[in-house]
Coordinates of C-alpha atoms in Angstrom, one line a residue:
M1 CA -0.6 -40.4 -8.1
R2 CA -1.7 -38.5 -11.2
S3 CA -5.1 -39.3 -12.7
E4 CA -5.4 -40.1 -16.4
D5 CA -7.3 -36.9 -17.2
Q6 CA -4.6 -34.7 -15.5
L7 CA -2.0 -34.0 -18.3
Q8 CA 1.1 -32.0 -19.0
A9 CA 2.5 -30.5 -22.2
P10 CA 6.0 -31.1 -23.6
N11 CA 7.9 -28.3 -21.8
E12 CA 9.0 -27.5 -18.3
D13 CA 5.4 -26.8 -17.2
F14 CA 3.9 -29.5 -19.4
P15 CA 6.4 -32.4 -19.8
D16 CA 4.0 -34.9 -21.4
P17 CA 2.3 -34.6 -24.8
A18 CA -1.4 -33.7 -24.8
P19 CA -3.7 -36.2 -26.4
N20 CA -6.5 -33.6 -26.8
P21 CA -5.8 -31.2 -29.7
R22 CA -7.7 -28.5 -27.9
L23 CA -5.6 -28.9 -24.8
A24 CA -2.5 -28.7 -26.9
L25 CA -3.6 -25.4 -28.3
L26 CA -4.6 -24.1 -24.9
R27 CA -1.2 -25.1 -23.4
R28 CA 0.6 -22.9 -26.0
E29 CA -1.8 -20.0 -25.3
V30 CA -1.4 -20.3 -21.5
D31 CA 2.3 -20.5 -21.8
Q32 CA 2.5 -17.4 -23.9
T33 CA -0.3 -15.3 -22.3
V34 CA -0.2 -16.3 -18.7
L35 CA 2.9 -18.2 -17.5
K36 CA 5.6 -16.1 -19.2
P37 CA 4.1 -12.7 -18.3
L38 CA 3.6 -13.8 -14.7
R39 CA 7.3 -14.8 -14.4
S40 CA 8.5 -11.7 -16.3
H41 CA 6.7 -9.6 -13.7
G42 CA 8.4 -11.4 -10.8
W43 CA 5.7 -14.0 -9.9
T44 CA 6.4 -17.6 -9.2
A45 CA 3.9 -19.5 -11.3
S46 CA 3.1 -23.2 -11.7
V47 CA 0.5 -25.4 -13.2
D48 CA -1.6 -27.1 -10.5
R49 CA -4.0 -29.1 -12.6
E50 CA -4.8 -29.8 -16.2
M51 CA -8.1 -31.4 -17.3
D52 CA -8.3 -33.3 -20.6
H53 CA -12.1 -33.6 -20.2
G54 CA -13.2 -30.0 -20.3
S55 CA -9.9 -28.6 -21.7
Y56 CA -8.9 -26.3 -18.9
I57 CA -5.8 -25.5 -16.9
E58 CA -5.5 -24.3 -13.3
I59 CA -2.5 -22.2 -12.3
S60 CA -1.1 -20.9 -8.9
A61 CA 1.1 -17.8 -8.6
N62 CA 2.7 -16.0 -5.7
K63 CA 4.9 -12.9 -5.2
E64 CA 6.1 -11.8 -1.8
T65 CA 3.0 -12.3 0.4
E66 CA 0.4 -12.4 -2.4
I67 CA -1.1 -15.6 -3.8
T68 CA -3.6 -16.1 -6.5
K69 CA -5.2 -19.0 -8.4
I70 CA -6.7 -18.9 -11.8
A71 CA -8.2 -21.2 -14.4
V72 CA -8.1 -20.9 -18.2
L73 CA -10.7 -22.6 -20.3
Y74 CA -10.4 -23.5 -24.0
S75 CA -13.8 -21.8 -24.5
S76 CA -16.5 -20.3 -22.4
S77 CA -18.8 -23.3 -23.2
E78 CA -16.2 -25.9 -22.6
I79 CA -17.6 -27.0 -19.2
D80 CA -21.2 -27.2 -17.8
N81 CA -22.6 -25.1 -15.0
A82 CA -21.9 -27.6 -12.3
Q83 CA -18.2 -27.7 -13.3
Y84 CA -18.1 -23.9 -13.4
L85 CA -19.5 -23.8 -9.8
A86 CA -16.9 -26.4 -8.6
L87 CA -14.1 -24.6 -10.4
A88 CA -15.1 -21.3 -8.8
K89 CA -14.5 -22.7 -5.4
R90 CA -10.8 -23.5 -6.2
V91 CA -9.7 -20.4 -8.1
D92 CA -10.0 -16.6 -7.8
R93 CA -10.7 -15.9 -11.4
I94 CA -11.6 -17.8 -14.6
F95 CA -10.5 -16.9 -18.1
F96 CA -11.6 -18.4 -21.3
N97 CA -10.1 -18.4 -24.8
G98 CA -12.0 -16.9 -27.7
Q99 CA -15.3 -15.1 -27.6
A100 CA -18.1 -15.6 -25.0
Y101 CA -20.9 -18.0 -25.9
M102 CA -24.0 -18.2 -23.6
L103 CA -21.9 -17.2 -20.7
D104 CA -24.9 -16.3 -18.5
T105 CA -26.1 -19.9 -18.9
F106 CA -22.9 -21.8 -18.5
A107 CA -21.5 -19.7 -15.7
K108 CA -24.9 -19.0 -13.9
G109 CA -24.4 -18.5 -10.2
V110 CA -20.6 -18.1 -10.4
T111 CA -19.6 -15.2 -8.2
I112 CA -15.9 -14.8 -9.2
P113 CA -15.0 -12.9 -12.4
V114 CA -15.2 -14.9 -15.7
E115 CA -13.5 -13.0 -18.5
P116 CA -11.8 -13.4 -21.9
L117 CA -8.2 -14.3 -21.8
G118 CA -7.4 -11.0 -23.4
S119 CA -8.3 -9.4 -20.0
F120 CA -5.4 -11.2 -18.3
F121 CA -2.9 -8.3 -18.5
P122 CA -5.1 -5.8 -16.7
F123 CA -5.6 -8.5 -14.1
L124 CA -1.9 -9.0 -13.8
V125 CA -1.4 -5.3 -13.3
Q126 CA -4.0 -5.5 -10.5
L127 CA -2.0 -8.3 -8.9
N128 CA 1.1 -6.2 -9.1
K129 CA -0.6 -3.3 -7.4
R130 CA -1.4 -5.5 -4.4
V131 CA 2.4 -5.8 -3.9
D132 CA 3.3 -2.2 -5.0
P133 CA 0.2 0.1 -4.8
D134 CA -1.0 2.4 -7.5
R135 CA 0.7 5.8 -7.7
S136 CA -1.5 7.6 -10.2
P137 CA -1.4 11.4 -9.7
S138 CA -4.2 12.7 -7.5
H139 CA -4.4 15.9 -9.6
L140 CA -4.5 15.2 -13.3
P141 CA -2.4 17.6 -15.4
R142 CA -4.6 19.6 -17.7
K143 CA -4.4 18.9 -21.4
P144 CA -3.9 21.7 -23.9
S145 CA -7.2 22.9 -25.4
G146 CA -5.9 22.6 -29.0
I147 CA -3.2 21.7 -31.4
R148 CA -1.4 24.1 -33.7
R149 CA 0.7 22.9 -36.6
L150 CA 3.1 25.3 -38.2
T151 CA 4.9 24.5 -41.5
S152 CA 7.6 27.0 -42.5
E153 CA 11.1 27.2 -44.0
N154 CA 12.0 29.0 -40.8
P155 CA 9.7 27.6 -38.0
L156 CA 11.0 30.2 -35.5
D157 CA 9.7 33.0 -37.7
S158 CA 6.2 31.3 -37.7
V159 CA 6.4 31.0 -33.9
T160 CA 7.4 34.6 -33.5
A161 CA 4.5 35.7 -35.8
R162 CA 2.0 33.9 -33.7
L163 CA 3.4 35.4 -30.6
R164 CA 3.4 38.9 -32.2
Q165 CA -0.3 38.7 -32.7
F166 CA -0.8 39.1 -29.0
T167 CA 0.7 42.6 -29.1
S168 CA -2.8 43.6 -30.2
V169 CA -5.1 44.2 -27.3
R170 CA -8.0 43.0 -29.4
L171 CA -6.4 39.7 -30.3
A172 CA -5.1 39.3 -26.7
R173 CA -8.6 39.6 -25.4
K174 CA -9.8 37.0 -27.9
L175 CA -7.1 34.7 -26.5
V176 CA -8.4 35.3 -22.9
E177 CA -12.0 34.7 -24.0
R178 CA -11.1 31.5 -25.8
R179 CA -9.2 30.1 -22.9
C180 CA -12.0 30.9 -20.5
A181 CA -14.5 29.1 -22.8
A182 CA -12.2 26.1 -23.1
Q183 CA -12.2 25.7 -19.3
G184 CA -15.8 26.5 -18.8
L185 CA -14.9 29.6 -16.8
S186 CA -16.3 33.2 -16.9
L187 CA -14.5 36.4 -16.1
S188 CA -15.9 39.9 -15.9
P189 CA -15.4 42.2 -19.0
D190 CA -13.2 44.4 -16.9
V191 CA -10.9 41.6 -15.9
E192 CA -10.7 40.3 -19.5
D193 CA -9.7 43.9 -20.5
T194 CA -7.0 44.2 -17.9
K195 CA -5.6 40.8 -18.7
A196 CA -5.6 41.6 -22.5
T197 CA -3.9 44.9 -21.8
G198 CA -1.2 43.2 -19.7
I199 CA -0.5 40.6 -22.3
A200 CA -0.3 43.2 -25.1
Y201 CA 2.2 45.2 -23.0
S202 CA 4.4 42.2 -22.0
M203 CA 4.6 40.7 -25.4
P204 CA 6.5 43.5 -27.3
S205 CA 9.0 43.5 -24.4
A206 CA 9.5 39.8 -24.6
L207 CA 9.9 39.8 -28.4
D208 CA 12.3 42.8 -28.4
Y209 CA 14.5 41.2 -25.8
M210 CA 14.6 37.9 -27.7
S211 CA 15.2 39.5 -31.1
G212 CA 19.0 39.5 -31.0
D213 CA 21.1 37.5 -33.5
R214 CA 24.1 35.2 -33.1
S215 CA 26.5 37.9 -34.1
D216 CA 25.7 39.9 -30.9
R217 CA 28.1 39.7 -28.0
L218 CA 27.3 36.8 -25.6
N219 CA 26.6 39.1 -22.7
R220 CA 23.9 40.9 -24.7
R221 CA 22.3 37.7 -25.8
I222 CA 22.3 36.3 -22.3
L223 CA 20.6 39.4 -20.8
G224 CA 18.2 39.6 -23.7
L225 CA 17.2 36.0 -23.3
Y226 CA 16.8 36.2 -19.6
Y227 CA 14.6 39.3 -19.6
G228 CA 12.7 38.0 -22.6
V229 CA 11.9 34.8 -20.6
M230 CA 10.6 36.9 -17.7
A231 CA 8.3 38.9 -19.9
F232 CA 7.0 35.8 -21.6
A233 CA 6.4 34.3 -18.2
Q234 CA 4.3 37.4 -17.2
A235 CA 2.2 37.0 -20.4
E236 CA 1.8 33.3 -19.7
M237 CA 0.3 34.0 -16.3
L238 CA -1.9 36.8 -17.5
A239 CA -3.3 34.6 -20.3
A240 CA -4.5 31.9 -17.9
P241 CA -8.1 32.3 -16.6
N242 CA -6.8 31.5 -13.1
G243 CA -3.8 33.8 -13.4
P244 CA -3.2 37.4 -12.3
R245 CA -5.9 39.9 -13.1
D246 CA -3.6 42.7 -14.5
L247 CA -0.1 43.8 -15.1
D248 CA 0.1 45.6 -11.8
E249 CA -0.4 42.3 -10.0
V250 CA 2.3 40.6 -12.0
E251 CA 4.7 43.5 -11.6
G252 CA 4.1 43.3 -7.8
M253 CA 5.7 39.9 -7.9
T254 CA 9.0 41.4 -8.9
K255 CA 9.2 43.9 -6.1
Q256 CA 11.0 41.4 -3.9
G257 CA 13.5 40.4 -6.5
H258 CA 13.9 37.5 -8.9
G259 CA 13.4 34.8 -6.3
L260 CA 16.9 33.4 -7.1
Y261 CA 20.4 34.0 -5.9
T262 CA 24.0 33.0 -6.8
L263 CA 26.9 32.2 -4.6
A264 CA 30.5 31.9 -6.0
G265 CA 32.4 28.8 -5.0
P266 CA 35.9 28.6 -3.7
Q267 CA 37.4 28.7 -7.2
G268 CA 35.2 31.7 -8.2
G269 CA 34.5 30.1 -11.6
F270 CA 31.8 28.7 -13.8
A271 CA 31.7 25.1 -12.5
D272 CA 31.4 25.9 -8.8
L273 CA 28.9 28.8 -9.1
H274 CA 25.9 27.9 -7.0
V275 CA 22.3 28.9 -7.8
G276 CA 19.5 28.8 -5.2
V277 CA 15.8 29.5 -4.9
L278 CA 14.1 31.8 -2.4
A279 CA 10.5 32.0 -1.0
T280 CA 10.0 35.6 -2.2
G281 CA 10.3 37.2 -5.6
F282 CA 9.1 36.4 -9.1
L283 CA 10.3 32.8 -9.6
P284 CA 8.4 31.2 -6.7
Q285 CA 5.3 33.0 -7.9
W286 CA 5.7 31.7 -11.4
L287 CA 6.4 28.2 -10.1
S288 CA 3.4 28.3 -7.8
F289 CA 1.3 29.3 -10.8
L290 CA 2.7 26.2 -12.6
S291 CA 1.5 24.0 -9.6
H292 CA 4.8 23.6 -7.9
D293 CA 4.9 23.4 -4.1
T294 CA 7.1 26.3 -3.0
S295 CA 6.2 26.1 0.7
S296 CA 9.7 24.8 1.7
F297 CA 11.7 27.4 -0.2
P298 CA 14.1 29.2 2.1
T299 CA 13.5 32.8 3.1
K300 CA 17.1 33.8 3.4
K301 CA 20.0 33.3 1.1
P302 CA 23.4 32.1 2.4
R303 CA 26.2 34.6 2.7
A304 CA 29.1 32.2 2.4
T305 CA 29.9 28.8 0.9
A306 CA 29.8 27.3 4.4
D307 CA 26.2 28.4 4.8
L308 CA 25.2 26.0 2.0
A309 CA 25.3 23.2 4.5
N310 CA 22.2 24.6 6.1
I311 CA 20.3 24.7 2.9
P312 CA 18.3 21.6 1.7
T313 CA 20.1 20.0 -1.2
S314 CA 17.1 20.3 -3.4
M315 CA 17.0 24.1 -3.0
V316 CA 20.5 24.9 -4.3
C317 CA 22.6 23.4 -7.2
T318 CA 25.6 24.3 -9.3
L319 CA 25.4 25.8 -12.8
R320 CA 26.6 22.4 -14.0
D321 CA 23.3 20.8 -12.7
L322 CA 21.2 23.2 -14.7
F323 CA 23.1 22.5 -17.9
A324 CA 22.7 18.8 -17.2
S325 CA 19.0 19.2 -17.9
M326 CA 19.5 20.2 -21.5
P327 CA 19.5 17.1 -23.7
E328 CA 19.9 19.2 -26.9
I329 CA 23.6 19.9 -25.9
D330 CA 24.3 16.5 -24.4
D331 CA 27.5 15.9 -26.5
L332 CA 29.1 19.2 -25.4
F333 CA 28.0 18.6 -21.8
A334 CA 29.7 15.2 -21.9
E335 CA 32.9 16.7 -23.2
V336 CA 32.9 19.6 -20.8
F337 CA 31.6 18.1 -17.6
G338 CA 31.0 14.4 -18.0
G339 CA 29.0 12.5 -15.3
P340 CA 25.3 12.0 -15.0
T341 CA 22.7 14.1 -16.7
R342 CA 19.4 15.2 -15.4
W343 CA 17.3 13.7 -18.1
I344 CA 16.3 10.2 -19.2
E345 CA 14.9 8.7 -22.4
V346 CA 11.5 6.9 -22.1
A347 CA 10.3 4.0 -24.3
Y348 CA 7.4 1.6 -24.3
D349 CA 8.4 -1.8 -23.0
R350 CA 7.1 -4.3 -25.5
S351 CA 8.4 -7.3 -23.6
T352 CA 6.5 -6.5 -20.4
N353 CA 3.2 -5.0 -21.7
L354 CA 1.3 -8.2 -22.7
Q355 CA 0.2 -8.3 -26.3
S356 CA -2.8 -10.6 -26.6
S357 CA -3.1 -12.9 -29.6
R358 CA -5.9 -12.3 -32.1
F359 CA -7.7 -15.3 -30.6
A360 CA -7.7 -13.7 -27.2
S361 CA -8.2 -10.0 -28.1
T362 CA -10.4 -7.9 -25.8
E363 CA -11.3 -4.3 -25.4
A364 CA -10.1 -4.3 -21.8
K365 CA -7.4 -1.7 -21.2
S366 CA -5.0 -1.4 -18.3
D367 CA -4.6 1.9 -16.4
S368 CA -0.9 1.2 -16.0
T369 CA 1.8 0.8 -18.6
Y370 CA 5.3 -0.5 -18.3
G371 CA 8.0 1.8 -19.6
L372 CA 11.8 1.7 -20.1
F373 CA 13.8 4.6 -18.6
I374 CA 17.2 4.7 -20.4
D375 CA 20.2 6.5 -19.0
R376 CA 22.8 6.9 -21.7
T377 CA 25.5 7.9 -19.2
G378 CA 25.0 4.9 -17.0
E379 CA 25.6 7.1 -14.0
I380 CA 22.0 8.0 -12.8
A381 CA 21.2 6.0 -9.6
L382 CA 18.0 4.1 -9.3
E383 CA 17.2 6.2 -6.2
E384 CA 17.3 9.3 -8.3
I385 CA 14.5 8.0 -10.5
A386 CA 12.6 6.5 -7.5
N387 CA 12.6 9.9 -5.7
A388 CA 11.7 11.9 -8.8
G389 CA 8.0 12.2 -7.8
W390 CA 6.7 10.5 -10.9
P391 CA 3.7 8.1 -10.7
I392 CA 5.9 5.0 -11.1
A393 CA 6.2 1.7 -9.2
E394 CA 8.0 -1.7 -9.5
L395 CA 11.2 0.2 -10.5
Q396 CA 14.1 -2.0 -11.3
L397 CA 17.4 -2.1 -13.1
I398 CA 17.1 -4.5 -16.1
S399 CA 20.4 -4.0 -18.0
E400 CA 23.7 -2.3 -17.4
A401 CA 26.5 -1.8 -19.9
K402 CA 29.2 0.9 -19.7
R403 CA 29.0 1.9 -23.4
Q404 CA 25.2 1.9 -23.7
G405 CA 24.3 3.1 -20.3
T406 CA 21.7 1.6 -18.1
T407 CA 18.0 0.7 -18.6
F408 CA 15.4 0.7 -15.9
R409 CA 11.9 -0.6 -16.1
A410 CA 8.9 0.8 -14.1
R411 CA 5.2 0.6 -14.1
V412 CA 3.7 4.0 -14.9
D413 CA 0.2 4.4 -13.3
H414 CA -2.1 6.7 -15.3
V415 CA -5.6 6.3 -14.0
G416 CA -7.8 8.9 -15.8
H417 CA -5.3 9.2 -18.7
K418 CA -5.5 7.0 -21.8
V419 CA -1.9 7.7 -22.8
W420 CA 0.6 6.8 -20.2
W421 CA 3.3 9.4 -20.9
T422 CA 0.9 12.3 -20.3
V423 CA 1.4 11.8 -16.5
L424 CA 5.2 12.2 -16.9
P425 CA 7.0 15.6 -17.3
M426 CA 7.9 14.9 -20.9
H427 CA 10.1 17.2 -22.8
S428 CA 10.3 17.4 -26.6
S429 CA 12.0 19.9 -28.8
P430 CA 12.7 20.7 -32.5
F431 CA 16.2 19.3 -32.0
G432 CA 15.0 15.7 -31.9
A433 CA 14.6 15.3 -28.2
R434 CA 11.0 13.9 -28.3
S435 CA 10.9 11.1 -25.7
I436 CA 12.7 12.7 -22.8
V437 CA 11.7 13.1 -19.2
L438 CA 13.5 15.6 -17.0
L439 CA 14.6 14.8 -13.5
P440 CA 13.5 17.4 -11.0
T441 CA 16.3 19.9 -10.4
L442 CA 16.6 23.2 -8.5
G443 CA 13.5 23.7 -6.2
G444 CA 11.9 20.6 -7.8
M445 CA 11.6 22.4 -11.2
R446 CA 10.6 20.1 -14.1
Q447 CA 9.6 22.4 -16.9
Y448 CA 12.4 23.0 -19.4
R449 CA 11.7 26.8 -19.6
T450 CA 11.9 27.3 -15.8
I451 CA 15.3 25.5 -15.7
A452 CA 16.6 27.5 -18.6
A453 CA 15.4 30.7 -16.8
A454 CA 17.4 29.7 -13.7
A455 CA 20.5 29.0 -15.9
L456 CA 20.1 32.4 -17.7
Y457 CA 19.7 34.2 -14.4
A458 CA 23.1 32.7 -13.2
L459 CA 24.8 33.6 -16.5
S460 CA 23.3 37.1 -16.3
I461 CA 24.8 37.6 -12.8
M462 CA 28.1 36.3 -14.1
V463 CA 28.3 38.7 -17.1
R464 CA 27.2 41.7 -15.1
Y465 CA 28.8 41.2 -11.6
M466 CA 31.6 38.7 -12.1
P467 CA 33.6 40.2 -15.0
S468 CA 36.9 38.4 -14.1
A469 CA 35.1 35.1 -14.1
W470 CA 33.5 35.8 -17.4
R471 CA 36.7 36.9 -19.0
R472 CA 38.2 33.5 -18.0
I473 CA 35.4 31.9 -20.1
E474 CA 35.6 34.1 -23.1
G475 CA 39.4 33.7 -23.5
G476 CA 41.1 32.5 -20.4
D477 CA 41.7 29.3 -18.5
E478 CA 38.0 28.3 -18.5
D479 CA 37.4 28.7 -22.2
Q480 CA 36.2 25.0 -22.3
Y481 CA 32.8 26.4 -21.2
L482 CA 32.5 28.9 -24.0
A483 CA 31.2 26.4 -26.7
L484 CA 28.7 25.0 -24.1
V485 CA 27.2 28.4 -23.3
T486 CA 27.2 29.5 -27.0
E487 CA 25.3 26.5 -28.1
A488 CA 22.9 26.6 -25.2
L489 CA 22.0 30.1 -26.1
A490 CA 21.3 29.1 -29.7
V491 CA 19.1 26.2 -28.5
W492 CA 17.2 28.4 -26.1
E493 CA 16.6 31.1 -28.7
R494 CA 14.8 28.5 -30.8
I495 CA 13.0 26.4 -28.1
L496 CA 11.8 28.9 -25.6
P497 CA 9.6 31.1 -27.9
E498 CA 7.9 27.9 -29.1
Q499 CA 7.4 26.6 -25.5
F500 CA 5.9 30.0 -24.4
L501 CA 3.6 30.1 -27.4
A502 CA 2.3 26.7 -26.3
S503 CA 1.8 27.8 -22.7
I504 CA 0.3 31.2 -23.6
A505 CA -2.0 29.9 -26.4
D506 CA -2.8 26.7 -24.4
E507 CA -2.0 24.6 -27.5
A508 CA 0.3 21.8 -28.3
I509 CA 2.7 23.3 -31.0
H510 CA 4.1 21.1 -33.8
T511 CA 6.6 22.8 -36.1
T512 CA 7.9 21.3 -39.4
Q513 CA 9.6 22.4 -42.6
P514 CA 8.0 21.9 -46.0
G515 CA 8.9 18.5 -47.5
S516 CA 9.7 16.9 -44.2
W517 CA 7.9 13.6 -43.4
L518 CA 6.2 15.3 -40.5
S519 CA 4.7 18.2 -42.6

């Protein structure tokens, strides 16, 4: 039989009206800040007890094998010390509404946490981590040492000008010195000189290769872009304090080839051209520099299509899979290929990340954030996201519609990072793709510039050594791929120099045009 001081509110959890005005206010706050968030995160929550005298509510919640009990007070001074001590024997944690008042006196001797209600969401995340443990990356990605904002009528010209400065040995050395200082490292003057000389040598080659225009033949643009990317990658490694010491060391990486291979499919065309990675050559050295694990890369390339069965699926892909990682050409990709892409939009999940009311605000911050992962094609499987190697947990499908795609929700763990998306391999570009995360593709590659390099390698092989296949694209029965390739080249000619400027200068690059709202 229920006692007179045990009351319920006029909803499913509190069916009776509250005679105490304070209790009525507390009920609404508990419903909004505690019960609804618990249930939206998959917990079964119920009100165990409600006290009119003292104005507090006790709640039980369980999820899978985890059980917790909490109490929420109208204020920190609502009950006396004896009641605090008795309450602490029944619950795991006590929250109070509003600001703390003489908490050391009222809660003296209480050994469980007593916190503002605004701290409930971080506590909820802790509960969730009991069920699905924290997946924060053990090695934090290093942040750029600076930000460079470029405003120009032609942003690519501004980017190119900043790259061209490093054709000067003196300015290249200043770059090396600045990057060493930013990381608290020291190199000998001789090593700084050899690095600067290597950068100043690689940069003109890269810029010359990338200097073609859209009126050039496609084969020339493809070859120029590919070799320009390789030269930029050499400069990128030389500019890093922990990178190669000189140009000889970098060039030694190329003696065993590109680190990539192609294998024509049964049709001998564009769609079934396979691209694979190898353990030797330039690419694995570049990827290793970028902190990729290349230990499982195969040492031998297959000789026939049947041999692909012996290659791990992550170590070989089709040319289609590489173009699937290019969100800037998603409309053409959908027309030409269709099917799932290799990228997903990311958004903050306002419904799941608890927003405290102004009466329960607190400075407590969670080291996990709930994000939405939106697949516009509706064809990316949940397992693809779960196995992407991202620091996510509690992944679930929350909506599915054929026209709008599918939306997944996941907890992103980011211990050590204030901003949650910095632990994800985010991709942004001048073409509006600013909240995109790329799924790992060939060899686990996540950086846009490495994936583009692999695609350019395959295209360069096709234009040089597969002339019949290339003729089918330029004016034959595979001309549906021509627009895709042409637009991809235009995108890469704009994006790749900017990305390499960011990696070489160790700066976040933001480009705008005069008069734009971002300028």
